[in-house]
Amino acid sequence: FLTWKPNEEADLTGYRLFQDGAPVQDGLLKGNSFFDSGYREGVRYTITAVDEFGNESGPGTFDKIRV
């Protein structure tokens, strides 16, 4: 279970989550958590925030990763 600090900008549309550089799903995540049912040890996750204009932040870190 992955959680991250929510982006507090008013124009936030959602988040893109990447697993070893590849998106984990089509579209954007709306919340600040995700359950990866296919989790395996050694996987690297990154997260980006996307605004209403399609601008994407640099990769962020996670508050918690629980197995």
JSON list of N, CA and C in Angstrom, two decimals:
[
{"chain": "A", "resi": 1, "resn": "PHE", "atom": "N", "xyz": [0.85, -1.17, 0.00]},
{"chain": "A", "resi": 1, "resn": "PHE", "atom": "CA", "xyz": [0.00, 0.00, 0.00]},
{"chain": "A", "resi": 1, "resn": "PHE", "atom": "C", "xyz": [0.89, 1.22, 0.00]},
{"chain": "A", "resi": 2, "resn": "LEU", "atom": "N", "xyz": [0.75, 2.08, -0.98]},
{"chain": "A", "resi": 2, "resn": "LEU", "atom": "CA", "xyz": [1.58, 3.27, -1.13]},
{"chain": "A", "resi": 2, "resn": "LEU", "atom": "C", "xyz": [0.78, 4.51, -0.73]},
{"chain": "A", "resi": 3, "resn": "THR", "atom": "N", "xyz": [1.39, 5.41, 0.01]},
{"chain": "A", "resi": 3, "resn": "THR", "atom": "CA", "xyz": [0.76, 6.70, 0.32]},
{"chain": "A", "resi": 3, "resn": "THR", "atom": "C", "xyz": [1.79, 7.80, 0.12]},
{"chain": "A", "resi": 4, "resn": "TRP", "atom": "N", "xyz": [1.32, 8.97, -0.23]},
{"chain": "A", "resi": 4, "resn": "TRP", "atom": "CA", "xyz": [2.20, 10.11, -0.43]},
{"chain": "A", "resi": 4, "resn": "TRP", "atom": "C", "xyz": [1.50, 11.38, 0.06]},
{"chain": "A", "resi": 5, "resn": "LYS", "atom": "N", "xyz": [2.31, 12.39, 0.31]},
{"chain": "A", "resi": 5, "resn": "LYS", "atom": "CA", "xyz": [1.78, 13.67, 0.77]},
{"chain": "A", "resi": 5, "resn": "LYS", "atom": "C", "xyz": [0.98, 14.30, -0.37]},
{"chain": "A", "resi": 6, "resn": "PRO", "atom": "N", "xyz": [-0.28, 14.67, -0.10]},
{"chain": "A", "resi": 6, "resn": "PRO", "atom": "CA", "xyz": [-1.10, 15.24, -1.17]},
{"chain": "A", "resi": 6, "resn": "PRO", "atom": "C", "xyz": [-0.57, 16.60, -1.64]},
{"chain": "A", "resi": 7, "resn": "ASN", "atom": "N", "xyz": [-0.67, 16.82, -2.93]},
{"chain": "A", "resi": 7, "resn": "ASN", "atom": "CA", "xyz": [-0.36, 18.12, -3.50]},
{"chain": "A", "resi": 7, "resn": "ASN", "atom": "C", "xyz": [-1.51, 19.06, -3.16]},
{"chain": "A", "resi": 8, "resn": "GLU", "atom": "N", "xyz": [-1.22, 20.25, -2.69]},
{"chain": "A", "resi": 8, "resn": "GLU", "atom": "CA", "xyz": [-2.26, 21.16, -2.22]},
{"chain": "A", "resi": 8, "resn": "GLU", "atom": "C", "xyz": [-2.56, 22.29, -3.19]},
{"chain": "A", "resi": 9, "resn": "GLU", "atom": "N", "xyz": [-2.05, 22.21, -4.42]},
{"chain": "A", "resi": 9, "resn": "GLU", "atom": "CA", "xyz": [-2.32, 23.25, -5.40]},
{"chain": "A", "resi": 9, "resn": "GLU", "atom": "C", "xyz": [-3.75, 23.14, -5.91]},
{"chain": "A", "resi": 10, "resn": "ALA", "atom": "N", "xyz": [-4.39, 24.29, -6.11]},
{"chain": "A", "resi": 10, "resn": "ALA", "atom": "CA", "xyz": [-5.80, 24.34, -6.49]},
{"chain": "A", "resi": 10, "resn": "ALA", "atom": "C", "xyz": [-6.07, 23.73, -7.87]},
{"chain": "A", "resi": 11, "resn": "ASP", "atom": "N", "xyz": [-5.07, 23.76, -8.76]},
{"chain": "A", "resi": 11, "resn": "ASP", "atom": "CA", "xyz": [-5.29, 23.26, -10.12]},
{"chain": "A", "resi": 11, "resn": "ASP", "atom": "C", "xyz": [-4.86, 21.80, -10.31]},
{"chain": "A", "resi": 12, "resn": "LEU", "atom": "N", "xyz": [-4.64, 21.07, -9.22]},
{"chain": "A", "resi": 12, "resn": "LEU", "atom": "CA", "xyz": [-4.27, 19.66, -9.31]},
{"chain": "A", "resi": 12, "resn": "LEU", "atom": "C", "xyz": [-5.38, 18.85, -9.96]},
{"chain": "A", "resi": 13, "resn": "THR", "atom": "N", "xyz": [-5.01, 18.03, -10.93]},
{"chain": "A", "resi": 13, "resn": "THR", "atom": "CA", "xyz": [-5.97, 17.13, -11.57]},
{"chain": "A", "resi": 13, "resn": "THR", "atom": "C", "xyz": [-5.82, 15.71, -11.05]},
{"chain": "A", "resi": 14, "resn": "GLY", "atom": "N", "xyz": [-4.59, 15.29, -10.80]},
{"chain": "A", "resi": 14, "resn": "GLY", "atom": "CA", "xyz": [-4.37, 13.94, -10.30]},
{"chain": "A", "resi": 14, "resn": "GLY", "atom": "C", "xyz": [-2.89, 13.60, -10.29]},
{"chain": "A", "resi": 15, "resn": "TYR", "atom": "N", "xyz": [-2.61, 12.30, -10.13]},
{"chain": "A", "resi": 15, "resn": "TYR", "atom": "CA", "xyz": [-1.23, 11.82, -10.01]},
{"chain": "A", "resi": 15, "resn": "TYR", "atom": "C", "xyz": [-0.97, 10.71, -11.00]},
{"chain": "A", "resi": 16, "resn": "ARG", "atom": "N", "xyz": [0.29, 10.63, -11.44]},
{"chain": "A", "resi": 16, "resn": "ARG", "atom": "CA", "xyz": [0.74, 9.48, -12.23]},
{"chain": "A", "resi": 16, "resn": "ARG", "atom": "C", "xyz": [1.71, 8.69, -11.36]},
{"chain": "A", "resi": 17, "resn": "LEU", "atom": "N", "xyz": [1.46, 7.41, -11.24]},
{"chain": "A", "resi": 17, "resn": "LEU", "atom": "CA", "xyz": [2.31, 6.52, -10.46]},
{"chain": "A", "resi": 17, "resn": "LEU", "atom": "C", "xyz": [3.07, 5.63, -11.43]},
{"chain": "A", "resi": 18, "resn": "PHE", "atom": "N", "xyz": [4.37, 5.51, -11.19]},
{"chain": "A", "resi": 18, "resn": "PHE", "atom": "CA", "xyz": [5.24, 4.70, -12.04]},
{"chain": "A", "resi": 18, "resn": "PHE", "atom": "C", "xyz": [5.89, 3.60, -11.22]},
{"chain": "A", "resi": 19, "resn": "GLN", "atom": "N", "xyz": [6.01, 2.44, -11.84]},
{"chain": "A", "resi": 19, "resn": "GLN", "atom": "CA", "xyz": [6.68, 1.29, -11.24]},
{"chain": "A", "resi": 19, "resn": "GLN", "atom": "C", "xyz": [7.86, 0.95, -12.15]},
{"chain": "A", "resi": 20, "resn": "ASP", "atom": "N", "xyz": [9.07, 1.13, -11.63]},
{"chain": "A", "resi": 20, "resn": "ASP", "atom": "CA", "xyz": [10.27, 0.92, -12.43]},
{"chain": "A", "resi": 20, "resn": "ASP", "atom": "C", "xyz": [10.21, 1.70, -13.75]},
{"chain": "A", "resi": 21, "resn": "GLY", "atom": "N", "xyz": [9.67, 2.93, -13.69]},
{"chain": "A", "resi": 21, "resn": "GLY", "atom": "CA", "xyz": [9.62, 3.81, -14.85]},
{"chain": "A", "resi": 21, "resn": "GLY", "atom": "C", "xyz": [8.42, 3.67, -15.75]},
{"chain": "A", "resi": 22, "resn": "ALA", "atom": "N", "xyz": [7.59, 2.64, -15.55]},
{"chain": "A", "resi": 22, "resn": "ALA", "atom": "CA", "xyz": [6.41, 2.43, -16.38]},
{"chain": "A", "resi": 22, "resn": "ALA", "atom": "C", "xyz": [5.15, 2.80, -15.60]},
{"chain": "A", "resi": 23, "resn": "PRO", "atom": "N", "xyz": [4.18, 3.47, -16.26]},
{"chain": "A", "resi": 23, "resn": "PRO", "atom": "CA", "xyz": [2.93, 3.82, -15.56]},
{"chain": "A", "resi": 23, "resn": "PRO", "atom": "C", "xyz": [2.22, 2.57, -15.05]},
{"chain": "A", "resi": 24, "resn": "VAL", "atom": "N", "xyz": [1.62, 2.66, -13.87]},
{"chain": "A", "resi": 24, "resn": "VAL", "atom": "CA", "xyz": [0.91, 1.51, -13.31]},
{"chain": "A", "resi": 24, "resn": "VAL", "atom": "C", "xyz": [-0.52, 1.41, -13.83]},
{"chain": "A", "resi": 25, "resn": "GLN", "atom": "N", "xyz": [-1.04, 2.48, -14.43]},
{"chain": "A", "resi": 25, "resn": "GLN", "atom": "CA", "xyz": [-2.40, 2.44, -14.96]},
{"chain": "A", "resi": 25, "resn": "GLN", "atom": "C", "xyz": [-2.59, 3.54, -15.98]},
{"chain": "A", "resi": 26, "resn": "ASP", "atom": "N", "xyz": [-3.63, 3.41, -16.80]},
{"chain": "A", "resi": 26, "resn": "ASP", "atom": "CA", "xyz": [-4.01, 4.47, -17.73]},
{"chain": "A", "resi": 26, "resn": "ASP", "atom": "C", "xyz": [-4.72, 5.55, -16.93]},
{"chain": "A", "resi": 27, "resn": "GLY", "atom": "N", "xyz": [-4.58, 6.77, -17.33]},
{"chain": "A", "resi": 27, "resn": "GLY", "atom": "CA", "xyz": [-5.27, 7.86, -16.66]},
{"chain": "A", "resi": 27, "resn": "GLY", "atom": "C", "xyz": [-4.55, 8.27, -15.38]},
{"chain": "A", "resi": 28, "resn": "LEU", "atom": "N", "xyz": [-5.22, 9.13, -14.62]},
{"chain": "A", "resi": 28, "resn": "LEU", "atom": "CA", "xyz": [-4.64, 9.69, -13.40]},
{"chain": "A", "resi": 28, "resn": "LEU", "atom": "C", "xyz": [-5.29, 9.11, -12.16]},
{"chain": "A", "resi": 29, "resn": "LEU", "atom": "N", "xyz": [-4.50, 9.00, -11.11]},
{"chain": "A", "resi": 29, "resn": "LEU", "atom": "CA", "xyz": [-5.03, 8.64, -9.80]},
{"chain": "A", "resi": 29, "resn": "LEU", "atom": "C", "xyz": [-5.58, 9.92, -9.16]},
{"chain": "A", "resi": 30, "resn": "LYS", "atom": "N", "xyz": [-6.71, 9.84, -8.51]},
{"chain": "A", "resi": 30, "resn": "LYS", "atom": "CA", "xyz": [-7.31, 11.03, -7.90]},
{"chain": "A", "resi": 30, "resn": "LYS", "atom": "C", "xyz": [-6.92, 11.20, -6.44]},
{"chain": "A", "resi": 31, "resn": "GLY", "atom": "N", "xyz": [-6.65, 10.13, -5.74]},
{"chain": "A", "resi": 31, "resn": "GLY", "atom": "CA", "xyz": [-6.30, 10.20, -4.32]},
{"chain": "A", "resi": 31, "resn": "GLY", "atom": "C", "xyz": [-4.81, 10.13, -4.10]},
{"chain": "A", "resi": 32, "resn": "ASN", "atom": "N", "xyz": [-4.41, 10.11, -2.82]},
{"chain": "A", "resi": 32, "resn": "ASN", "atom": "CA", "xyz": [-2.98, 10.06, -2.49]},
{"chain": "A", "resi": 32, "resn": "ASN", "atom": "C", "xyz": [-2.57, 8.71, -1.91]},
{"chain": "A", "resi": 33, "resn": "SER", "atom": "N", "xyz": [-3.16, 7.64, -2.47]},
{"chain": "A", "resi": 33, "resn": "SER", "atom": "CA", "xyz": [-2.77, 6.30, -2.07]},
{"chain": "A", "resi": 33, "resn": "SER", "atom": "C", "xyz": [-3.06, 5.33, -3.21]},
{"chain": "A", "resi": 34, "resn": "PHE", "atom": "N", "xyz": [-2.39, 4.18, -3.15]},
{"chain": "A", "resi": 34, "resn": "PHE", "atom": "CA", "xyz": [-2.58, 3.16, -4.19]},
{"chain": "A", "resi": 34, "resn": "PHE", "atom": "C", "xyz": [-2.20, 1.81, -3.61]},
{"chain": "A", "resi": 35, "resn": "PHE", "atom": "N", "xyz": [-3.00, 0.79, -3.91]},
{"chain": "A", "resi": 35, "resn": "PHE", "atom": "CA", "xyz": [-2.69, -0.58, -3.53]},
{"chain": "A", "resi": 35, "resn": "PHE", "atom": "C", "xyz": [-2.22, -1.33, -4.76]},
{"chain": "A", "resi": 36, "resn": "ASP", "atom": "N", "xyz": [-1.01, -1.83, -4.72]},
{"chain": "A", "resi": 36, "resn": "ASP", "atom": "CA", "xyz": [-0.45, -2.60, -5.84]},
{"chain": "A", "resi": 36, "resn": "ASP", "atom": "C", "xyz": [-0.55, -4.08, -5.50]},
{"chain": "A", "resi": 37, "resn": "SER", "atom": "N", "xyz": [-1.53, -4.75, -6.08]},
{"chain": "A", "resi": 37, "resn": "SER", "atom": "CA", "xyz": [-1.75, -6.17, -5.78]},
{"chain": "A", "resi": 37, "resn": "SER", "atom": "C", "xyz": [-0.62, -7.03, -6.34]},
{"chain": "A", "resi": 38, "resn": "GLY", "atom": "N", "xyz": [0.16, -6.50, -7.28]},
{"chain": "A", "resi": 38, "resn": "GLY", "atom": "CA", "xyz": [1.26, -7.27, -7.86]},
{"chain": "A", "resi": 38, "resn": "GLY", "atom": "C", "xyz": [2.62, -6.87, -7.29]},
{"chain": "A", "resi": 39, "resn": "TYR", "atom": "N", "xyz": [2.63, -6.29, -6.10]},
{"chain": "A", "resi": 39, "resn": "TYR", "atom": "CA", "xyz": [3.88, -5.82, -5.49]},
{"chain": "A", "resi": 39, "resn": "TYR", "atom": "C", "xyz": [4.89, -6.97, -5.37]},
{"chain": "A", "resi": 40, "resn": "ARG", "atom": "N", "xyz": [6.13, -6.61, -5.66]},
{"chain": "A", "resi": 40, "resn": "ARG", "atom": "CA", "xyz": [7.23, -7.55, -5.43]},
{"chain": "A", "resi": 40, "resn": "ARG", "atom": "C", "xyz": [8.42, -6.76, -4.91]},
{"chain": "A", "resi": 41, "resn": "GLU", "atom": "N", "xyz": [9.21, -7.36, -4.08]},
{"chain": "A", "resi": 41, "resn": "GLU", "atom": "CA", "xyz": [10.34, -6.70, -3.46]},
{"chain": "A", "resi": 41, "resn": "GLU", "atom": "C", "xyz": [11.32, -6.19, -4.51]},
{"chain": "A", "resi": 42, "resn": "GLY", "atom": "N", "xyz": [11.88, -5.01, -4.27]},
{"chain": "A", "resi": 42, "resn": "GLY", "atom": "CA", "xyz": [12.87, -4.43, -5.17]},
{"chain": "A", "resi": 42, "resn": "GLY", "atom": "C", "xyz": [12.29, -3.51, -6.23]},
{"chain": "A", "resi": 43, "resn": "VAL", "atom": "N", "xyz": [10.97, -3.40, -6.30]},
{"chain": "A", "resi": 43, "resn": "VAL", "atom": "CA", "xyz": [10.33, -2.52, -7.27]},
{"chain": "A", "resi": 43, "resn": "VAL", "atom": "C", "xyz": [10.53, -1.07, -6.83]},
{"chain": "A", "resi": 44, "resn": "ARG", "atom": "N", "xyz": [10.80, -0.18, -7.78]},
{"chain": "A", "resi": 44, "resn": "ARG", "atom": "CA", "xyz": [10.99, 1.24, -7.48]},
{"chain": "A", "resi": 44, "resn": "ARG", "atom": "C", "xyz": [9.76, 2.01, -7.96]},
{"chain": "A", "resi": 45, "resn": "TYR", "atom": "N", "xyz": [9.16, 2.79, -7.07]},
{"chain": "A", "resi": 45, "resn": "TYR", "atom": "CA", "xyz": [8.00, 3.60, -7.40]},
{"chain": "A", "resi": 45, "resn": "TYR", "atom": "C", "xyz": [8.35, 5.08, -7.41]},
{"chain": "A", "resi": 46, "resn": "THR", "atom": "N", "xyz": [7.76, 5.81, -8.35]},
{"chain": "A", "resi": 46, "resn": "THR", "atom": "CA", "xyz": [7.83, 7.27, -8.35]},
{"chain": "A", "resi": 46, "resn": "THR", "atom": "C", "xyz": [6.44, 7.81, -8.63]},
{"chain": "A", "resi": 47, "resn": "ILE", "atom": "N", "xyz": [6.21, 9.04, -8.21]},
{"chain": "A", "resi": 47, "resn": "ILE", "atom": "CA", "xyz": [4.90, 9.67, -8.37]},
{"chain": "A", "resi": 47, "resn": "ILE", "atom": "C", "xyz": [5.09, 11.08, -8.91]},
{"chain": "A", "resi": 48, "resn": "THR", "atom": "N", "xyz": [4.19, 11.51, -9.80]},
{"chain": "A", "resi": 48, "resn": "THR", "atom": "CA", "xyz": [4.19, 12.88, -10.27]},
{"chain": "A", "resi": 48, "resn": "THR", "atom": "C", "xyz": [2.79, 13.46, -10.11]},
{"chain": "A", "resi": 49, "resn": "ALA", "atom": "N", "xyz": [2.71, 14.77, -9.97]},
{"chain": "A", "resi": 49, "resn": "ALA", "atom": "CA", "xyz": [1.43, 15.47, -9.91]},
{"chain": "A", "resi": 49, "resn": "ALA", "atom": "C", "xyz": [1.18, 16.14, -11.26]},
{"chain": "A", "resi": 50, "resn": "VAL", "atom": "N", "xyz": [-0.09, 16.15, -11.68]},
{"chain": "A", "resi": 50, "resn": "VAL", "atom": "CA", "xyz": [-0.47, 16.73, -12.97]},
{"chain": "A", "resi": 50, "resn": "VAL", "atom": "C", "xyz": [-1.54, 17.78, -12.72]},
{"chain": "A", "resi": 51, "resn": "ASP", "atom": "N", "xyz": [-1.36, 18.97, -13.34]},
{"chain": "A", "resi": 51, "resn": "ASP", "atom": "CA", "xyz": [-2.36, 20.02, -13.15]},
{"chain": "A", "resi": 51, "resn": "ASP", "atom": "C", "xyz": [-3.37, 20.03, -14.28]},
{"chain": "A", "resi": 52, "resn": "GLU", "atom": "N", "xyz": [-4.34, 20.93, -14.21]},
{"chain": "A", "resi": 52, "resn": "GLU", "atom": "CA", "xyz": [-5.43, 20.95, -15.19]},
{"chain": "A", "resi": 52, "resn": "GLU", "atom": "C", "xyz": [-4.97, 21.29, -16.60]},
{"chain": "A", "resi": 53, "resn": "PHE", "atom": "N", "xyz": [-3.77, 21.82, -16.75]},
{"chain": "A", "resi": 53, "resn": "PHE", "atom": "CA", "xyz": [-3.23, 22.15, -18.07]},
{"chain": "A", "resi": 53, "resn": "PHE", "atom": "C", "xyz": [-2.32, 21.05, -18.62]},
{"chain": "A", "resi": 54, "resn": "GLY", "atom": "N", "xyz": [-2.16, 19.97, -17.86]},
{"chain": "A", "resi": 54, "resn": "GLY", "atom": "CA", "xyz": [-1.33, 18.85, -18.28]},
{"chain": "A", "resi": 54, "resn": "GLY", "atom": "C", "xyz": [0.13, 18.97, -17.87]},
{"chain": "A", "resi": 55, "resn": "ASN", "atom": "N", "xyz": [0.46, 20.03, -17.12]},
{"chain": "A", "resi": 55, "resn": "ASN", "atom": "CA", "xyz": [1.83, 20.17, -16.62]},
{"chain": "A", "resi": 55, "resn": "ASN", "atom": "C", "xyz": [2.10, 19.12, -15.57]},
{"chain": "A", "resi": 56, "resn": "GLU", "atom": "N", "xyz": [3.26, 18.50, -15.65]},
{"chain": "A", "resi": 56, "resn": "GLU", "atom": "CA", "xyz": [3.60, 17.41, -14.74]},
{"chain": "A", "resi": 56, "resn": "GLU", "atom": "C", "xyz": [4.81, 17.78, -13.89]},
{"chain": "A", "resi": 57, "resn": "SER", "atom": "N", "xyz": [4.72, 17.51, -12.61]},
{"chain": "A", "resi": 57, "resn": "SER", "atom": "CA", "xyz": [5.82, 17.80, -11.69]},
{"chain": "A", "resi": 57, "resn": "SER", "atom": "C", "xyz": [6.96, 16.81, -11.89]},
{"chain": "A", "resi": 58, "resn": "GLY", "atom": "N", "xyz": [8.06, 17.09, -11.25]},
{"chain": "A", "resi": 58, "resn": "GLY", "atom": "CA", "xyz": [9.14, 16.12, -11.18]},
{"chain": "A", "resi": 58, "resn": "GLY", "atom": "C", "xyz": [8.73, 14.98, -10.27]},
{"chain": "A", "resi": 59, "resn": "PRO", "atom": "N", "xyz": [9.45, 13.87, -10.28]},
{"chain": "A", "resi": 59, "resn": "PRO", "atom": "CA", "xyz": [9.09, 12.73, -9.44]},
{"chain": "A", "resi": 59, "resn": "PRO", "atom": "C", "xyz": [9.18, 13.04, -7.95]},
{"chain": "A", "resi": 60, "resn": "GLY", "atom": "N", "xyz": [8.22, 12.52, -7.21]},
{"chain": "A", "resi": 60, "resn": "GLY", "atom": "CA", "xyz": [8.17, 12.71, -5.77]},
{"chain": "A", "resi": 60, "resn": "GLY", "atom": "C", "xyz": [8.45, 11.42, -5.02]},
{"chain": "A", "resi": 61, "resn": "THR", "atom": "N", "xyz": [8.45, 11.54, -3.71]},
{"chain": "A", "resi": 61, "resn": "THR", "atom": "CA", "xyz": [8.73, 10.40, -2.83]},
{"chain": "A", "resi": 61, "resn": "THR", "atom": "C", "xyz": [7.47, 9.98, -2.09]},
{"chain": "A", "resi": 62, "resn": "PHE", "atom": "N", "xyz": [7.56, 8.89, -1.38]},
{"chain": "A", "resi": 62, "resn": "PHE", "atom": "CA", "xyz": [6.42, 8.35, -0.66]},
{"chain": "A", "resi": 62, "resn": "PHE", "atom": "C", "xyz": [6.57, 8.53, 0.83]},
{"chain": "A", "resi": 63, "resn": "ASP", "atom": "N", "xyz": [5.45, 8.81, 1.50]},
{"chain": "A", "resi": 63, "resn": "ASP", "atom": "CA", "xyz": [5.43, 8.86, 2.96]},
{"chain": "A", "resi": 63, "resn": "ASP", "atom": "C", "xyz": [5.55, 7.45, 3.51]},
{"chain": "A", "resi": 64, "resn": "LYS", "atom": "N", "xyz": [4.81, 6.51, 2.92]},
{"chain": "A", "resi": 64, "resn": "LYS", "atom": "CA", "xyz": [4.80, 5.13, 3.43]},
{"chain": "A", "resi": 64, "resn": "LYS", "atom": "C", "xyz": [4.67, 4.14, 2.29]},
{"chain": "A", "resi": 65, "resn": "ILE", "atom": "N", "xyz": [5.36, 3.05, 2.42]},
{"chain": "A", "resi": 65, "resn": "ILE", "atom": "CA", "xyz": [5.13, 1.88, 1.57]},
{"chain": "A", "resi": 65, "resn": "ILE", "atom": "C", "xyz": [4.99, 0.72, 2.53]},
{"chain": "A", "resi": 66, "resn": "ARG", "atom": "N", "xyz": [3.79, 0.15, 2.59]},
{"chain": "A", "resi": 66, "resn": "ARG", "atom": "CA", "xyz": [3.54, -1.00, 3.47]},
{"chain": "A", "resi": 66, "resn": "ARG", "atom": "C", "xyz": [3.35, -2.24, 2.63]},
{"chain": "A", "resi": 67, "resn": "VAL", "atom": "N", "xyz": [3.90, -3.33, 3.09]},
{"chain": "A", "resi": 67, "resn": "VAL", "atom": "CA", "xyz": [3.78, -4.61, 2.39]},
{"chain": "A", "resi": 67, "resn": "VAL", "atom": "C", "xyz": [2.79, -5.47, 3.12]}
]
